[in-house]
CSV table of C-alpha atoms in Angstrom, one decimal:
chain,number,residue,atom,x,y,z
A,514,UNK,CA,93.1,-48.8,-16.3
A,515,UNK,CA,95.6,-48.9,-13.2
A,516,UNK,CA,95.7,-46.4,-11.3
A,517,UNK,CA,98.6,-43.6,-10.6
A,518,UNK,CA,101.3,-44.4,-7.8
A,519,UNK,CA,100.5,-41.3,-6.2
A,520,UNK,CA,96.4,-42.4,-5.7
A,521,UNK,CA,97.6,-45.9,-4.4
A,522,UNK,CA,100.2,-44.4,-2.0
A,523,UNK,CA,96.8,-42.2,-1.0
A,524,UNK,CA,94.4,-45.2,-0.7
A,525,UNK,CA,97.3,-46.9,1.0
A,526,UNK,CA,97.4,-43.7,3.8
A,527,UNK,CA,93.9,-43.9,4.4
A,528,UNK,CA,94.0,-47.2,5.2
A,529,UNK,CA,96.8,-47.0,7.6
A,530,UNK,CA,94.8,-44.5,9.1
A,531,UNK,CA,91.4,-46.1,9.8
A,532,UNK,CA,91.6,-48.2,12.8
A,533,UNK,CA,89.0,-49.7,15.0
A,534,UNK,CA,89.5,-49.4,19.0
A,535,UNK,CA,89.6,-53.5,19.0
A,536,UNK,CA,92.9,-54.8,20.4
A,537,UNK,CA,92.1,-57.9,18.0
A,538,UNK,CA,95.3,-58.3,16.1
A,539,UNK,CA,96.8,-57.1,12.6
A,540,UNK,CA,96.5,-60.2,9.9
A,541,UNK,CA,99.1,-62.7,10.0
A,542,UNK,CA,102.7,-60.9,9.2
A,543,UNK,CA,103.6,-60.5,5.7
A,544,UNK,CA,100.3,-62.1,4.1
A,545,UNK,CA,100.1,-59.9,1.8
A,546,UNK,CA,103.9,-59.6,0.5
A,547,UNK,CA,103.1,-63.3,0.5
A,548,UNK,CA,100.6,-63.0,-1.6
A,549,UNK,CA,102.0,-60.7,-3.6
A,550,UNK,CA,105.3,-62.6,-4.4
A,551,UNK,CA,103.1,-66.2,-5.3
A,552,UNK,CA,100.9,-64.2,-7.9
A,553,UNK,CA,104.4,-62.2,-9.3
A,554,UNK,CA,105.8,-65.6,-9.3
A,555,UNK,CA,102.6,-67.5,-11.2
A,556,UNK,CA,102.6,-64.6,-14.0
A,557,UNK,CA,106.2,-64.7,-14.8
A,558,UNK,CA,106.1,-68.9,-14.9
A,559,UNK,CA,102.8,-68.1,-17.3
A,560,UNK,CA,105.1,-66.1,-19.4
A,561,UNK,CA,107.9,-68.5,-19.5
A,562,UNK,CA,110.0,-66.2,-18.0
A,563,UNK,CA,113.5,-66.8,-15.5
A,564,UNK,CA,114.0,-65.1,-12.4
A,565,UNK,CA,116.4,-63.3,-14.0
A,566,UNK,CA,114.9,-62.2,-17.2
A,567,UNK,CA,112.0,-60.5,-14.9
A,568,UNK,CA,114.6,-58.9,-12.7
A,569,UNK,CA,116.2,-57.4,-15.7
A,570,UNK,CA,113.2,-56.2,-17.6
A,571,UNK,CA,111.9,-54.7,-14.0
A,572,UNK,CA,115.1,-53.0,-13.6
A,573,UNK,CA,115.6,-54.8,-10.1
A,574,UNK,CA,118.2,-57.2,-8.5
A,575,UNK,CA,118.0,-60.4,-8.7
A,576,UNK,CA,118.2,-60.9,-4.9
A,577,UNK,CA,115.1,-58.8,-4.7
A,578,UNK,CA,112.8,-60.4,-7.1
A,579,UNK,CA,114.1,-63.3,-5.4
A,580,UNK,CA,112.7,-62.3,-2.0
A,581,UNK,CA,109.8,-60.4,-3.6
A,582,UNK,CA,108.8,-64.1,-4.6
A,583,UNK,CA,109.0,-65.5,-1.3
A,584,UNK,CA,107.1,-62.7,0.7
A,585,UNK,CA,110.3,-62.0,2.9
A,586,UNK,CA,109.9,-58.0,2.1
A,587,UNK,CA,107.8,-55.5,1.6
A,588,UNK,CA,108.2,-53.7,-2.2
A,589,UNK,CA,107.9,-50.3,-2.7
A,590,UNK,CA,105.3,-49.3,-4.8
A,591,UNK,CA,107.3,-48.1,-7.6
A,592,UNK,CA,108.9,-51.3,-7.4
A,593,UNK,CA,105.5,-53.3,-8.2
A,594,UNK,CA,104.8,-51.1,-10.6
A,595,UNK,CA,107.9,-51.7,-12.2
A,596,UNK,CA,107.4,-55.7,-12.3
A,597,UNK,CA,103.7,-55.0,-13.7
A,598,UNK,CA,105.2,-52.9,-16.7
A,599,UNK,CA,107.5,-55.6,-17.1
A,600,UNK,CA,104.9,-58.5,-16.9
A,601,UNK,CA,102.8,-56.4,-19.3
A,602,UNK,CA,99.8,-56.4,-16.5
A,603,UNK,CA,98.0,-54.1,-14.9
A,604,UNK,CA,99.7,-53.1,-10.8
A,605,UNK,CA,95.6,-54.3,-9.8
A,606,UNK,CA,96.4,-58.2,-11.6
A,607,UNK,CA,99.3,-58.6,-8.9
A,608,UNK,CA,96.8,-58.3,-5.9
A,609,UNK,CA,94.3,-60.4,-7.0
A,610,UNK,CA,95.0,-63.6,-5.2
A,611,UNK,CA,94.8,-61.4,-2.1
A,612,UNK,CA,91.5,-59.6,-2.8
A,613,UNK,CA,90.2,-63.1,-3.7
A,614,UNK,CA,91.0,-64.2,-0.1
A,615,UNK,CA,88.2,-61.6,1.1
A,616,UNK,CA,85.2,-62.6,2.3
A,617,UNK,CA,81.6,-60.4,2.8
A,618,UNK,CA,78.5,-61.2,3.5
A,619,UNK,CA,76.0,-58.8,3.4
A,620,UNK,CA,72.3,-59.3,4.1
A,621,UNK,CA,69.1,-56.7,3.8
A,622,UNK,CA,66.8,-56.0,6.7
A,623,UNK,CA,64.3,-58.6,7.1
A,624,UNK,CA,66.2,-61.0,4.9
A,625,UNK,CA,68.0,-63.5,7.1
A,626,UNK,CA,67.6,-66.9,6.3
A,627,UNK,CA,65.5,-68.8,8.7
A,628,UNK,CA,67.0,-72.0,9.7
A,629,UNK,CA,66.1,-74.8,12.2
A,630,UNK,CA,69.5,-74.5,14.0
A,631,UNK,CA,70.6,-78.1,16.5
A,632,UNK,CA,68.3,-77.8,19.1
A,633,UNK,CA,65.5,-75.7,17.9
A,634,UNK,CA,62.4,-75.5,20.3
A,635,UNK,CA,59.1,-74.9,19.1
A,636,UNK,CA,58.1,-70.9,19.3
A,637,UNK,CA,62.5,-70.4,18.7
A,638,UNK,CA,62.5,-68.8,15.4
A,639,UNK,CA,66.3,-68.4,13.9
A,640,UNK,CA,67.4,-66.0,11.3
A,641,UNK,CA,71.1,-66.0,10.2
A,642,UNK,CA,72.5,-63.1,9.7
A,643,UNK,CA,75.6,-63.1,7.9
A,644,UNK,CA,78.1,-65.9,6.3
A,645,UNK,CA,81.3,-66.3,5.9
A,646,UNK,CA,83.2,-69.3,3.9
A,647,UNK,CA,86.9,-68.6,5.2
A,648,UNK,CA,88.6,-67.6,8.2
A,649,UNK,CA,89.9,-69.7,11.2
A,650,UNK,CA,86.8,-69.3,13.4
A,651,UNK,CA,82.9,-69.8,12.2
A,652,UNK,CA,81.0,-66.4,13.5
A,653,UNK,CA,76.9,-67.1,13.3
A,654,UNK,CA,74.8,-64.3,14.0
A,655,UNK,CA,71.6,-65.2,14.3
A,656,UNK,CA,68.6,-63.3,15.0
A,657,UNK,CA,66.2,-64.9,17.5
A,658,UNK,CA,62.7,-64.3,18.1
A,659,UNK,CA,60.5,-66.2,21.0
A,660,UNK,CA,56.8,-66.1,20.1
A,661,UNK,CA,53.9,-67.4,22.4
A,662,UNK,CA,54.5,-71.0,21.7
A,663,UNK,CA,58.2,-70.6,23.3
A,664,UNK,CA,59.0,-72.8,26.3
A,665,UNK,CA,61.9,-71.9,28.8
A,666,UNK,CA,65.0,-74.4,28.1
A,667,UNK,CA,68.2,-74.1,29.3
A,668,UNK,CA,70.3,-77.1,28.4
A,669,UNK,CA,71.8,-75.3,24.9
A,670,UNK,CA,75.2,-76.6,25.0
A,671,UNK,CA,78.0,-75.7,22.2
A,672,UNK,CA,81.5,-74.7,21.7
A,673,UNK,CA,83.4,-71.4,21.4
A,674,UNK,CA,81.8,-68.6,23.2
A,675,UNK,CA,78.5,-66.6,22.5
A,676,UNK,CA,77.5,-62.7,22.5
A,677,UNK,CA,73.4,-62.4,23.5
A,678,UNK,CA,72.3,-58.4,22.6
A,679,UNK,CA,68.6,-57.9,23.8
A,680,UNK,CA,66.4,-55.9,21.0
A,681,UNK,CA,63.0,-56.3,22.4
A,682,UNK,CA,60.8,-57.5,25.8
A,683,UNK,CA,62.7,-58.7,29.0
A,684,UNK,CA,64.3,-62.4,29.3
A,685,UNK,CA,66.1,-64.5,32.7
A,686,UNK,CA,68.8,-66.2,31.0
A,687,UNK,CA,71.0,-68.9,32.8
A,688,UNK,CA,74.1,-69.2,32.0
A,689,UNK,CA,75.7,-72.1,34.3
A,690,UNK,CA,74.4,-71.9,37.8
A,691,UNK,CA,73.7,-67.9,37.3
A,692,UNK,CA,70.6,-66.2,36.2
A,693,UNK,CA,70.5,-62.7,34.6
A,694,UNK,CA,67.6,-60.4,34.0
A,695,UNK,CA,68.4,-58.4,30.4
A,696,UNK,CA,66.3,-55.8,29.0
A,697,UNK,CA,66.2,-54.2,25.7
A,698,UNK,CA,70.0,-52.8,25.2
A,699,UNK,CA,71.6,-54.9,27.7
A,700,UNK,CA,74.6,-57.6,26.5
A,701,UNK,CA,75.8,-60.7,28.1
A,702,UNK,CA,78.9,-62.7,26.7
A,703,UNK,CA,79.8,-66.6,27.8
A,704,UNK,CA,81.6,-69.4,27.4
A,705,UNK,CA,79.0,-71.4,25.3
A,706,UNK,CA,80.5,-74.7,26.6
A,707,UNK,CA,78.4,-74.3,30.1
A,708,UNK,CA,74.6,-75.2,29.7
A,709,UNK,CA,72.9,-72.1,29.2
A,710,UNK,CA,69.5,-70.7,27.6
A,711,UNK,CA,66.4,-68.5,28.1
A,712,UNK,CA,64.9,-69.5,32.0
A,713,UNK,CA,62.5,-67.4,32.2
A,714,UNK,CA,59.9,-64.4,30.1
A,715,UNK,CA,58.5,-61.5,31.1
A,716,UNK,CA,56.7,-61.5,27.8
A,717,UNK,CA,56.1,-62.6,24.7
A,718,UNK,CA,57.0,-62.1,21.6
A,719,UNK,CA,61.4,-60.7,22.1
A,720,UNK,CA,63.8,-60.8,20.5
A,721,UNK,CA,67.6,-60.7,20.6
A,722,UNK,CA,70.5,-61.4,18.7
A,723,UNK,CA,73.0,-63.9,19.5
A,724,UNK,CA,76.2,-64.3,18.2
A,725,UNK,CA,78.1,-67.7,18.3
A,726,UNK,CA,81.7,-67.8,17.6
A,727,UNK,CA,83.9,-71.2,17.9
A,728,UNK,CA,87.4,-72.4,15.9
A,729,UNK,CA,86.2,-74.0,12.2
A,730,UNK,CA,87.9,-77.2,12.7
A,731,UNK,CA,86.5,-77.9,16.1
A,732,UNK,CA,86.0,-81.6,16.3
């Protein structure tokens, strides 16, 4: 059942409302009118229906549907519901393409998949954390644990650039030509490109969690 014009315009509030502190960026402009106007185009071609016959039964302009198609404007929401009356669809049918473009990956404690992960040292154990299939960078959090068979080694080499959180015991980790001592809470973030890796424990077993992000058409 779709639901009233008044709840959406609520939902869509909220929304506006919730932002994170991040300075990343909002999602590439007009993805979603984009979005909208190819799946308002596919159901009205499904239907065997003109430009203009939608525009009619939708009581809008022809010009508008037009640009409604092509993503160039934002429609009002009594606008879309109009052209789902029209299409004989529920409003939630014309925002599917876009809420099939999201991607989640959600994994229980203790439940990461352990993985041998390109130059893997005995005593390294990997666990990833999360997936995700889309998107114009690969993000691979991974938690790692160093048990008494780990061996320094500090010629890990990669692209894009990496996060390193400690959880537990106390690590020397070289980065480059510099060394730094972390301790349970402490963070470091590099350029993943330089040769880095643990150099030295005060310990064993720790653990941290690393998190490697790079473009995901990188040679």
């Amino acid at each position: 059942m779709a639901k009233p014009v008044n709840d959406i315009e609520a939902a869509a509030a909220e929304i506006v409302e919730l932002r994170t502190m991040s300075s990343a960026p909002t999602t590439e402009a007009r993805t979603l009118e984009r979005a909208l106007g190819a799946q308002i185009r596919l159901l009205r071609r499904r239907q065997d229906l003109s430009v203009s016959d939608l525009a009619t039964a939708a009581s809008i302009s022809l010009g508008m549907l037009s640009k409604i198609e092509n993503g160039q404007i934002s429609p009002s929401l009594t606008t879309v519901q109009s052209l789902a009356h029209a299409l004989s669809v529920p409003i939630s049918s014309l925002f599917e393409s876009v809420e099939e473009r999201q991607d989640c990956s959600f994994v229980p404690a203790g439940r990461g998949v352990s993985i041998e992960r390109r130059g893997t040292k005995a005593g390294h154990k990997y666990q990833l954390l999360g997936h995700l299939s889309r998107g114009d960078v690969v993000v691979e959090p991974y938690l790692i644990t160093l048990n008494e068979e780990a061996t320094p080694h500090t010629s890990f080499s990669h692209a894009g650039v990496e996060l390193i959180h400690m959880i537990k015991g106390e690590i020397k980790y070289r980065h480059g030509s510099e060394t730094y001592h972390l301790r349970p809470g402490d963070t470091m973030m590099f350029d993943s490109g330089a040769l880095h890796g643990p150099e030295a424990f005060m310990g064993l077993p720790l653990q941290y969690l690393s998190i490697i992000v790079y473009p995901r058409n990188h040679g």
